[in-house]
Tab-separated table of C-alpha atoms in Angstrom:
chain	number	residue	atom	x	y	z
A	106	UNK	CA	76.783	78.814	140.377
A	107	UNK	CA	75.708	82.474	140.600
A	108	UNK	CA	77.056	84.674	137.823
A	109	UNK	CA	78.130	88.257	138.434
A	110	UNK	CA	77.253	90.661	135.612
A	111	UNK	CA	79.843	93.428	135.413
A	112	UNK	CA	79.799	96.788	133.662
A	113	UNK	CA	81.351	95.999	130.254
A	114	UNK	CA	84.007	97.962	128.406
A	115	UNK	CA	82.340	98.754	125.099
A	116	UNK	CA	85.331	100.567	123.610
A	117	UNK	CA	89.083	100.629	124.241
A	118	UNK	CA	88.885	104.033	125.950
A	119	UNK	CA	85.779	103.456	128.071
A	120	UNK	CA	86.361	103.802	131.818
A	121	UNK	CA	82.794	104.451	133.022
A	122	UNK	CA	79.310	104.097	131.609
A	123	UNK	CA	75.776	105.167	132.419
A	124	UNK	CA	73.242	102.407	132.982
A	125	UNK	CA	70.464	103.987	130.960
A	126	UNK	CA	67.831	101.255	131.065
A	127	UNK	CA	67.252	97.666	132.109
A	128	UNK	CA	65.403	95.667	129.450
A	129	UNK	CA	65.032	92.654	131.751
A	130	UNK	CA	63.596	92.737	135.273
A	131	UNK	CA	64.362	90.632	138.327
A	132	UNK	CA	62.925	87.156	137.917
A	133	UNK	CA	63.087	87.193	134.123
A	134	UNK	CA	64.632	84.224	132.356
A	135	UNK	CA	67.800	85.117	130.449
A	136	UNK	CA	69.335	83.247	127.553
A	137	UNK	CA	72.372	83.910	125.414
A	138	UNK	CA	71.731	86.725	122.956
A	139	UNK	CA	68.999	88.419	125.023
A	140	UNK	CA	69.383	92.175	125.375
A	141	UNK	CA	69.837	92.886	129.075
A	142	UNK	CA	70.361	96.623	129.247
A	143	UNK	CA	71.179	99.846	127.459
A	144	UNK	CA	74.536	101.367	128.372
A	145	UNK	CA	75.474	104.960	127.547
A	146	UNK	CA	79.167	105.378	126.789
A	147	UNK	CA	80.982	108.634	126.120
A	148	UNK	CA	79.933	108.285	122.477
A	149	UNK	CA	76.756	106.266	122.095
A	150	UNK	CA	73.920	104.295	123.648
A	151	UNK	CA	74.346	100.565	123.047
A	152	UNK	CA	72.256	97.494	123.650
A	153	UNK	CA	74.185	94.873	125.592
A	154	UNK	CA	73.524	91.186	125.056
A	155	UNK	CA	73.749	88.328	127.533
A	156	UNK	CA	76.338	85.610	126.955
A	157	UNK	CA	75.028	83.167	129.566
A	158	UNK	CA	71.735	81.586	130.611
A	159	UNK	CA	69.793	81.649	133.845
A	160	UNK	CA	67.430	83.942	135.741
A	161	UNK	CA	68.113	87.607	136.494
A	162	UNK	CA	68.119	87.273	140.273
A	163	UNK	CA	69.225	90.713	141.411
A	164	UNK	CA	69.704	94.124	139.778
A	165	UNK	CA	72.455	95.839	141.771
A	166	UNK	CA	72.744	99.099	139.808
A	167	UNK	CA	69.362	100.675	139.011
A	168	UNK	CA	68.677	102.214	135.644
A	169	UNK	CA	69.536	105.879	135.371
A	170	UNK	CA	72.753	105.454	137.379
A	171	UNK	CA	75.615	107.513	135.920
A	172	UNK	CA	79.376	106.944	135.896
A	173	UNK	CA	79.442	103.255	136.765
A	174	UNK	CA	83.100	102.108	136.515
A	175	UNK	CA	83.985	99.329	134.116
A	176	UNK	CA	84.055	95.945	135.919
A	177	UNK	CA	81.712	97.097	138.695
A	178	UNK	CA	78.983	94.631	139.618
A	179	UNK	CA	75.631	95.621	138.121
A	180	UNK	CA	73.544	92.446	138.441
A	181	UNK	CA	73.583	88.782	139.475
A	182	UNK	CA	72.212	85.884	137.426
A	183	UNK	CA	71.133	82.614	139.004
A	184	UNK	CA	72.426	79.742	136.910
A	185	UNK	CA	70.217	76.892	135.748
A	186	UNK	CA	68.832	74.904	138.666
A	187	UNK	CA	69.493	77.590	141.284
A	188	UNK	CA	66.810	79.296	143.335
A	189	UNK	CA	66.934	82.986	142.299
A	190	UNK	CA	65.526	84.059	145.669
A	191	UNK	CA	68.532	82.555	147.442
A	192	UNK	CA	71.109	84.378	145.319
A	193	UNK	CA	72.523	87.455	147.003
A	194	UNK	CA	74.177	90.432	145.331
A	195	UNK	CA	77.679	91.427	146.256
A	196	UNK	CA	78.075	94.179	148.807
A	197	UNK	CA	80.437	96.121	146.529
A	198	UNK	CA	81.443	96.505	142.922
A	199	UNK	CA	84.412	95.220	140.960
A	200	UNK	CA	82.914	91.761	140.675
A	201	UNK	CA	83.224	90.872	144.375
A	202	UNK	CA	81.136	87.918	145.393
A	203	UNK	CA	78.474	88.194	148.070
A	204	UNK	CA	79.439	86.815	151.482
A	205	UNK	CA	77.003	83.934	151.010
A	206	UNK	CA	78.699	83.007	147.766
A	207	UNK	CA	82.298	83.179	148.952
A	208	UNK	CA	82.417	80.175	151.261
A	209	UNK	CA	83.830	77.740	148.738
A	210	UNK	CA	86.364	80.245	147.407
A	211	UNK	CA	87.959	81.347	150.708
A	212	UNK	CA	91.085	79.343	150.066
A	213	UNK	CA	91.679	80.973	146.690
A	214	UNK	CA	93.695	84.126	146.206
A	215	UNK	CA	91.715	87.383	145.998
A	216	UNK	CA	90.536	87.781	142.415
A	217	UNK	CA	91.649	90.698	140.277
A	218	UNK	CA	88.996	92.568	138.267
A	219	UNK	CA	87.454	90.246	135.714
A	220	UNK	CA	88.524	90.432	132.093
A	221	UNK	CA	86.071	91.693	129.515
A	222	UNK	CA	84.349	89.190	127.257
A	223	UNK	CA	84.202	91.825	124.583
A	224	UNK	CA	86.159	93.302	121.752
A	225	UNK	CA	86.232	97.006	120.825
A	226	UNK	CA	82.829	97.720	119.415
A	227	UNK	CA	81.322	94.542	120.806
A	228	UNK	CA	78.142	94.386	122.823
A	229	UNK	CA	78.620	91.595	125.341
A	230	UNK	CA	78.388	91.793	129.104
A	231	UNK	CA	81.363	90.970	131.288
A	232	UNK	CA	80.701	87.974	133.555
A	233	UNK	CA	82.403	86.369	136.512
A	234	UNK	CA	81.457	83.028	138.029
A	235	UNK	CA	81.034	83.758	141.733
A	236	UNK	CA	81.384	80.348	143.306
A	237	UNK	CA	83.342	78.313	140.813
A	238	UNK	CA	86.906	77.177	141.484
A	239	UNK	CA	88.866	76.233	138.353
A	240	UNK	CA	89.935	72.729	137.590
A	241	UNK	CA	93.330	72.004	139.056
A	242	UNK	CA	93.037	74.558	141.902
A	243	UNK	CA	94.727	73.243	145.020
A	244	UNK	CA	92.791	73.587	148.310
A	245	UNK	CA	94.398	76.218	150.487
A	246	UNK	CA	96.936	77.133	147.815
A	247	UNK	CA	97.373	79.470	144.871
A	248	UNK	CA	95.036	78.640	142.010
A	249	UNK	CA	96.591	77.379	138.824
A	250	UNK	CA	95.535	78.525	135.355
A	251	UNK	CA	95.996	75.024	133.995
A	252	UNK	CA	93.579	72.235	134.872
A	253	UNK	CA	93.314	68.536	134.402
A	254	UNK	CA	94.395	67.304	131.033
A	255	UNK	CA	96.503	70.409	130.429
A	256	UNK	CA	93.490	72.681	129.948
A	257	UNK	CA	94.383	76.368	130.149
A	258	UNK	CA	91.826	78.684	131.772
A	259	UNK	CA	91.703	81.920	129.801
A	260	UNK	CA	89.092	84.450	128.792
A	261	UNK	CA	87.894	84.514	125.158
A	262	UNK	CA	89.593	87.872	124.635
A	263	UNK	CA	92.872	86.577	126.080
A	264	UNK	CA	92.738	83.553	123.772
A	265	UNK	CA	92.058	85.763	120.768
A	266	UNK	CA	94.961	88.109	121.571
A	267	UNK	CA	97.283	85.149	122.227
A	268	UNK	CA	96.414	83.651	118.870
A	269	UNK	CA	96.961	86.948	117.067
A	270	UNK	CA	100.257	87.666	118.812
A	271	UNK	CA	101.618	84.115	118.819
A	272	UNK	CA	101.773	83.841	122.614
A	273	UNK	CA	101.768	80.376	124.195
A	274	UNK	CA	99.057	80.463	126.862
A	275	UNK	CA	100.664	77.537	128.668
A	276	UNK	CA	103.612	79.823	129.478
A	277	UNK	CA	101.454	82.665	130.799
A	278	UNK	CA	100.565	83.096	134.471
A	279	UNK	CA	97.029	84.329	135.007
A	280	UNK	CA	96.113	87.185	137.306
A	281	UNK	CA	92.347	86.985	136.867
A	282	UNK	CA	89.784	85.319	139.101
A	283	UNK	CA	91.070	81.911	140.317
A	284	UNK	CA	94.243	82.256	138.242
A	285	UNK	CA	92.370	82.750	134.974
A	286	UNK	CA	94.464	84.232	132.160
A	287	UNK	CA	93.084	87.577	131.026
A	288	UNK	CA	94.023	90.035	128.292
A	289	UNK	CA	96.574	91.997	130.309
A	290	UNK	CA	98.473	88.779	131.138
A	291	UNK	CA	98.875	87.961	127.442
A	292	UNK	CA	99.974	91.514	126.670
A	293	UNK	CA	102.511	91.384	129.505
A	294	UNK	CA	103.839	88.054	128.216
A	295	UNK	CA	104.202	89.485	124.717
A	296	UNK	CA	105.999	92.562	126.039
A	297	UNK	CA	108.477	90.345	127.891
A	298	UNK	CA	109.305	88.369	124.775
A	299	UNK	CA	106.495	85.860	124.667
A	300	UNK	CA	107.569	84.031	127.805
A	301	UNK	CA	105.919	83.834	131.165
A	302	UNK	CA	104.136	86.990	132.289
A	303	UNK	CA	105.525	88.747	135.390
A	304	UNK	CA	104.113	87.443	138.667
A	305	UNK	CA	101.887	89.755	140.710
A	306	UNK	CA	104.797	90.197	143.174
A	307	UNK	CA	107.200	91.183	140.382
A	308	UNK	CA	104.626	93.509	138.909
A	309	UNK	CA	104.169	95.178	142.286
A	310	UNK	CA	107.935	95.600	142.781
A	311	UNK	CA	108.648	96.847	139.257
A	312	UNK	CA	107.395	100.416	139.802
A	313	UNK	CA	109.870	100.856	142.668
A	314	UNK	CA	112.729	100.981	140.181
A	315	UNK	CA	110.854	103.028	137.648
A	316	UNK	CA	110.895	106.774	137.237
A	317	UNK	CA	108.619	108.707	139.604
A	318	UNK	CA	105.018	108.732	138.446
A	319	UNK	CA	103.808	112.009	136.952
A	320	UNK	CA	101.374	114.147	138.881
A	321	UNK	CA	97.807	112.988	138.407
A	322	UNK	CA	95.967	114.651	135.544
A	323	UNK	CA	92.598	116.328	135.986
A	324	UNK	CA	89.349	114.919	134.568
A	325	UNK	CA	89.952	116.305	131.083
A	326	UNK	CA	93.251	114.428	130.783
A	327	UNK	CA	95.404	117.598	130.627
A	328	UNK	CA	98.831	117.671	132.273
A	329	UNK	CA	98.998	119.039	135.798
A	330	UNK	CA	98.426	122.781	135.638
A	331	UNK	CA	96.036	125.174	137.305
A	332	UNK	CA	93.761	123.399	139.749
A	333	UNK	CA	90.018	123.965	139.905
A	334	UNK	CA	90.407	126.229	142.938
A	335	UNK	CA	93.225	128.171	141.277
A	336	UNK	CA	91.106	128.847	138.208
A	337	UNK	CA	88.148	129.884	140.358
A	338	UNK	CA	90.455	132.330	142.154
A	339	UNK	CA	90.805	134.455	139.016
A	340	UNK	CA	87.095	135.260	138.917
A	341	UNK	CA	84.560	136.818	141.259
A	342	UNK	CA	82.175	134.425	142.966
A	343	UNK	CA	78.765	134.395	141.337
A	344	UNK	CA	80.113	135.617	137.992
A	345	UNK	CA	80.092	132.162	136.408
A	346	UNK	CA	78.162	128.900	136.256
A	347	UNK	CA	79.977	125.589	136.679
A	348	UNK	CA	79.066	123.064	133.981
A	349	UNK	CA	80.302	119.519	134.777
A	350	UNK	CA	81.853	117.636	131.884
A	351	UNK	CA	79.880	114.749	130.433
A	352	UNK	CA	81.612	111.580	129.298
A	353	UNK	CA	81.979	112.710	125.690
A	354	UNK	CA	83.559	116.063	126.559
A	355	UNK	CA	85.956	114.386	129.019
A	356	UNK	CA	87.054	111.953	126.331
A	357	UNK	CA	87.509	114.674	123.713
A	358	UNK	CA	89.574	116.752	126.168
A	359	UNK	CA	91.729	113.789	127.125
A	360	UNK	CA	92.316	112.359	123.653
A	361	UNK	CA	93.086	115.645	121.911
A	362	UNK	CA	95.317	116.883	124.721
A	363	UNK	CA	97.269	113.646	124.424
A	364	UNK	CA	97.397	114.072	120.646
A	365	UNK	CA	98.993	117.507	120.910
A	366	UNK	CA	101.472	116.244	123.507
A	367	UNK	CA	102.443	113.020	121.768
A	368	UNK	CA	102.042	113.570	118.027
A	369	UNK	CA	104.415	116.241	116.640
A	370	UNK	CA	102.059	118.256	114.412
A	371	UNK	CA	103.040	120.276	111.379
A	372	UNK	CA	100.723	121.964	108.896
A	373	UNK	CA	100.521	122.299	105.106
A	374	UNK	CA	98.051	124.647	103.401
A	375	UNK	CA	96.892	124.788	99.772
A	376	UNK	CA	94.236	126.716	97.858
A	377	UNK	CA	92.076	124.544	95.600
A	378	UNK	CA	90.061	125.925	92.694
A	379	UNK	CA	86.520	124.565	92.721
A	380	UNK	CA	85.019	125.696	89.419
A	381	UNK	CA	85.407	122.331	87.652
A	382	UNK	CA	84.188	120.442	90.713
A	383	UNK	CA	81.093	122.636	91.092
A	384	UNK	CA	80.156	122.100	87.440
A	385	UNK	CA	80.617	118.333	87.716
A	386	UNK	CA	78.603	118.266	90.948
A	387	UNK	CA	75.745	120.125	89.272
A	388	UNK	CA	75.790	117.718	86.313
A	389	UNK	CA	75.847	114.595	88.486
A	390	UNK	CA	73.067	115.824	90.773
A	391	UNK	CA	70.911	116.690	87.758
A	392	UNK	CA	71.402	113.153	86.425
A	393	UNK	CA	70.275	111.451	89.640
A	394	UNK	CA	67.233	109.247	89.204
A	395	UNK	CA	64.100	109.901	91.247
A	396	UNK	CA	62.039	107.607	93.429
A	397	UNK	CA	58.239	107.241	93.339
A	398	UNK	CA	57.883	110.377	95.487
A	399	UNK	CA	59.986	112.414	93.094
A	400	UNK	CA	62.981	112.641	95.446
A	401	UNK	CA	66.441	112.337	93.826
A	402	UNK	CA	68.351	109.118	94.463
A	403	UNK	CA	71.319	111.166	95.718
A	404	UNK	CA	72.465	114.731	96.198
A	405	UNK	CA	76.224	115.132	96.262
A	406	UNK	CA	77.851	117.727	98.504
A	407	UNK	CA	81.283	119.287	98.149
A	408	UNK	CA	82.270	117.311	101.250
A	409	UNK	CA	81.509	114.040	99.426
A	410	UNK	CA	84.089	115.028	96.800
A	411	UNK	CA	86.561	115.975	99.547
A	412	UNK	CA	86.191	112.551	101.216
A	413	UNK	CA	86.643	110.723	97.918
A	414	UNK	CA	89.642	112.864	97.000
A	415	UNK	CA	91.337	112.142	100.345
A	416	UNK	CA	90.704	108.426	99.915
A	417	UNK	CA	92.229	108.380	96.449
A	418	UNK	CA	95.122	110.611	97.521
A	419	UNK	CA	96.062	108.146	100.264
A	420	UNK	CA	96.224	105.247	97.819
A	421	UNK	CA	98.227	107.325	95.319
A	422	UNK	CA	100.722	108.167	98.076
A	423	UNK	CA	100.802	104.785	99.865
A	424	UNK	CA	103.549	105.760	102.330
A	425	UNK	CA	101.130	108.329	103.774
A	426	UNK	CA	98.363	105.729	104.195
A	427	UNK	CA	99.753	104.700	107.574
A	428	UNK	CA	99.502	105.269	111.325
A	429	UNK	CA	102.044	105.279	114.149
A	430	UNK	CA	102.180	102.205	116.425
A	431	UNK	CA	104.820	102.561	119.158
A	432	UNK	CA	107.935	101.311	117.340
A	433	UNK	CA	106.602	100.967	113.781
A	434	UNK	CA	103.988	102.215	111.363
A	435	UNK	CA	100.956	100.277	110.166
A	436	UNK	CA	100.519	100.781	106.431
A	437	UNK	CA	97.103	100.073	104.887
A	438	UNK	CA	95.973	98.774	101.524
A	439	UNK	CA	92.672	100.662	101.400
A	440	UNK	CA	91.856	104.178	102.553
A	441	UNK	CA	89.757	104.827	105.648
A	442	UNK	CA	88.643	108.447	105.988
A	443	UNK	CA	86.927	109.763	109.120
A	444	UNK	CA	84.558	112.721	108.867
A	445	UNK	CA	83.914	115.053	111.811
A	446	UNK	CA	80.193	115.401	112.612
A	447	UNK	CA	79.257	118.073	115.163
A	448	UNK	CA	76.588	117.217	117.735
A	449	UNK	CA	75.413	118.937	120.905
A	450	UNK	CA	78.258	118.880	123.403
A	451	UNK	CA	80.894	117.302	121.161
A	452	UNK	CA	81.494	115.478	117.921
A	453	UNK	CA	81.724	112.058	116.315
A	454	UNK	CA	84.117	111.035	113.582
A	455	UNK	CA	82.472	108.149	111.694
A	456	UNK	CA	84.806	106.424	109.262
A	457	UNK	CA	84.142	105.823	105.575
A	458	UNK	CA	85.835	102.460	104.912
A	459	UNK	CA	87.443	101.926	101.481
A	460	UNK	CA	86.780	105.545	100.577
A	461	UNK	CA	89.085	105.145	97.589
A	462	UNK	CA	86.866	102.430	96.078
A	463	UNK	CA	83.366	103.756	96.782
A	464	UNK	CA	81.376	105.883	94.379
A	465	UNK	CA	80.499	109.453	95.257
A	466	UNK	CA	76.829	108.529	95.603
A	467	UNK	CA	77.659	105.684	98.017
A	468	UNK	CA	79.820	108.009	100.119
A	469	UNK	CA	76.993	110.566	100.130
A	470	UNK	CA	74.433	108.016	101.337
A	471	UNK	CA	76.753	106.661	104.047
A	472	UNK	CA	77.507	110.147	105.332
A	473	UNK	CA	73.832	111.101	105.553
A	474	UNK	CA	73.149	107.911	107.535
A	475	UNK	CA	76.180	108.421	109.794
A	476	UNK	CA	75.295	112.059	110.477
A	477	UNK	CA	71.698	111.208	111.413
A	478	UNK	CA	72.723	108.384	113.754
A	479	UNK	CA	75.593	110.416	115.233
A	480	UNK	CA	73.190	113.154	116.291
A	481	UNK	CA	70.976	110.491	117.871
A	482	UNK	CA	74.069	108.876	119.483
A	483	UNK	CA	73.258	105.585	117.793
A	484	UNK	CA	76.591	104.942	116.070
A	485	UNK	CA	78.350	101.666	116.876
A	486	UNK	CA	81.948	101.922	118.130
A	487	UNK	CA	83.264	100.089	115.077
A	488	UNK	CA	81.734	102.833	112.930
A	489	UNK	CA	83.774	105.640	114.494
A	490	UNK	CA	86.980	103.872	115.547
A	491	UNK	CA	90.094	103.504	113.404
A	492	UNK	CA	90.725	105.410	110.206
A	493	UNK	CA	93.980	106.796	108.806
A	494	UNK	CA	92.941	110.408	108.313
A	495	UNK	CA	89.904	112.615	108.893
A	496	UNK	CA	88.154	115.539	107.256
A	497	UNK	CA	86.905	118.488	109.317
A	498	UNK	CA	84.869	120.944	107.240
A	499	UNK	CA	83.885	124.280	108.787
A	500	UNK	CA	83.136	125.939	105.469
A	501	UNK	CA	79.401	126.014	106.193
A	502	UNK	CA	80.160	128.332	109.128
A	503	UNK	CA	81.998	130.782	106.888
A	504	UNK	CA	85.440	129.765	108.178
A	505	UNK	CA	88.088	130.431	105.544
A	506	UNK	CA	91.108	128.772	107.152
A	507	UNK	CA	91.887	126.791	110.315
A	508	UNK	CA	94.092	123.980	111.586
A	509	UNK	CA	92.720	120.807	113.196
A	510	UNK	CA	94.062	118.462	115.878
A	511	UNK	CA	94.846	114.922	114.743
A	512	UNK	CA	92.461	112.281	116.128
A	513	UNK	CA	94.607	109.384	117.499
A	514	UNK	CA	95.575	106.872	116.279
A	515	UNK	CA	95.215	108.578	112.901
A	516	UNK	CA	98.247	110.290	111.358
A	517	UNK	CA	96.639	113.304	109.683
A	518	UNK	CA	93.517	115.451	109.464
A	519	UNK	CA	92.358	117.812	106.725
A	520	UNK	CA	90.791	121.129	107.758
A	521	UNK	CA	88.533	122.450	104.971
A	522	UNK	CA	87.399	126.060	104.742
A	523	UNK	CA	84.622	127.766	102.818
A	524	UNK	CA	84.578	128.005	99.030
A	525	UNK	CA	84.552	131.654	98.001
A	526	UNK	CA	85.066	133.838	94.951
A	527	UNK	CA	88.595	135.204	94.724
A	528	UNK	CA	90.572	137.163	92.168
A	529	UNK	CA	93.588	135.255	90.885
A	530	UNK	CA	96.015	135.718	88.026
A	531	UNK	CA	95.431	133.462	85.023
A	532	UNK	CA	97.506	133.779	81.869
A	533	UNK	CA	98.821	137.106	83.083
A	534	UNK	CA	95.385	138.607	83.668
A	535	UNK	CA	93.075	138.825	86.687
A	536	UNK	CA	90.274	136.263	86.818
A	537	UNK	CA	87.534	135.421	89.307
A	538	UNK	CA	87.470	131.796	90.473
A	539	UNK	CA	85.933	129.878	93.359
A	540	UNK	CA	88.631	128.804	95.824
A	541	UNK	CA	88.695	126.582	98.906
A	542	UNK	CA	91.561	126.617	101.415
A	543	UNK	CA	92.549	123.249	102.904
A	544	UNK	CA	95.144	122.626	105.633
A	545	UNK	CA	96.606	119.195	106.339
A	546	UNK	CA	97.795	118.522	109.907
A	547	UNK	CA	100.462	115.796	109.818
A	548	UNK	CA	101.998	113.551	112.459
A	549	UNK	CA	105.727	114.030	111.808
A	550	UNK	CA	106.468	110.523	113.100
A	551	UNK	CA	104.651	109.101	110.061
A	552	UNK	CA	104.754	111.859	107.436
A	553	UNK	CA	107.743	114.116	106.975
A	554	UNK	CA	107.390	117.424	105.157
A	555	UNK	CA	107.961	116.084	101.661
A	556	UNK	CA	105.568	113.154	102.125
A	557	UNK	CA	102.871	115.395	103.576
A	558	UNK	CA	103.326	117.806	100.670
A	559	UNK	CA	102.971	114.928	98.215
A	560	UNK	CA	99.730	113.836	99.883
A	561	UNK	CA	98.078	117.255	99.889
A	562	UNK	CA	99.269	117.876	96.311
A	563	UNK	CA	97.519	114.658	95.240
A	564	UNK	CA	94.376	115.865	97.016
A	565	UNK	CA	94.531	119.267	95.334
A	566	UNK	CA	95.000	117.633	91.926
A	567	UNK	CA	91.863	115.535	92.356
A	568	UNK	CA	89.769	118.470	93.605
A	569	UNK	CA	90.790	120.623	90.662
A	570	UNK	CA	90.414	117.770	88.145
A	571	UNK	CA	87.413	115.946	89.611
A	572	UNK	CA	86.778	113.698	86.614
A	573	UNK	CA	89.634	111.618	88.004
A	574	UNK	CA	87.336	110.581	90.837
A	575	UNK	CA	84.898	108.933	88.408
A	576	UNK	CA	87.297	106.534	86.716
């Protein structure tokens, strides 16, 4: 049976992708694990692997095509034994079968968009069998998700979610192609108490009793405000250049606008003395071994100490090592610290996992690798998703103090300013010390004032007594 290849969702927030390059051409044999194409998301360029075998019969979306919606048809694979020349591409996207391929499926209900055979950060294409009715489907009637012998038809992702959430797939009604159970069906069943998911008719009627839908948001994800034409009206024609948003900038605008609307921010600022840290840094860097070319094995930055200090602070204040999740908080055993890396047109926030356990030299090496790959847009989604807190350091730009917007689903972010010489009072007399200002933005749903103060105090203590990071 012909297999539709759909634009995959390579991250939880991906809505569209750019088809950068096809690595297989029409007529090429395809087997599981082969790299079919390169897809540009809002954050990275990823190689996408095949999960089925056959011959690439038709490329529907040519390479270089931008803004291809998730689940749109991009290619068709002829299954084993089929004549690739006889396989036709669908006339439209969203996984619709070609007219030639629909004859055996006319009696089935119209399929919903196919589920994604992928997990966040995965690299697998989304597939839909074009001409294949499920076992147990009744001719001329509604397809059933359960076939002969009690077999339940469900996508791999739906099965995984059901297992994790304890949902009985036998009690879930599928809304996917031919009655197949997909991820949203399992999530709906869980939301309704683990029973049977709402039928398509019930789902369609439910919004009628709901509150009126809010006005559609613009591309950046901001609430309804000034329209494009209204903004243009403030300025003389020809006095500006319009620069369309790329995928990364759209995502940043949407996510951070949502963060400011949803997460109640409050801010805590401390000044940290750096003299002891700078001396320790100099000593450690001088002790680094050298390779055959005479290059040091590591070179620690102040930011490496900041990352380590935040990791340790989170484990010393475990109630702060948590994120908000609808009606509860998720509290973690290890610390995951994201670090903002500026690139042209936006930023990445790769996450240092187990930052509390790693040595300073390991953190330094990971950050250098992350920064290089971030600028080349080669980070994998699993490398920049998650995290409990983040560090944003603008000290290298001479910024003394600023506040940062929390990166959802994280619950805090530390804004770090430049280290500078300042006059302070020590033992009743003026003294010159090197000081760094740090401001912690907190999500008040997770951290109240006292808890946030405890967290930033633990951070300050480690920065000013850095030997504590070595034991």
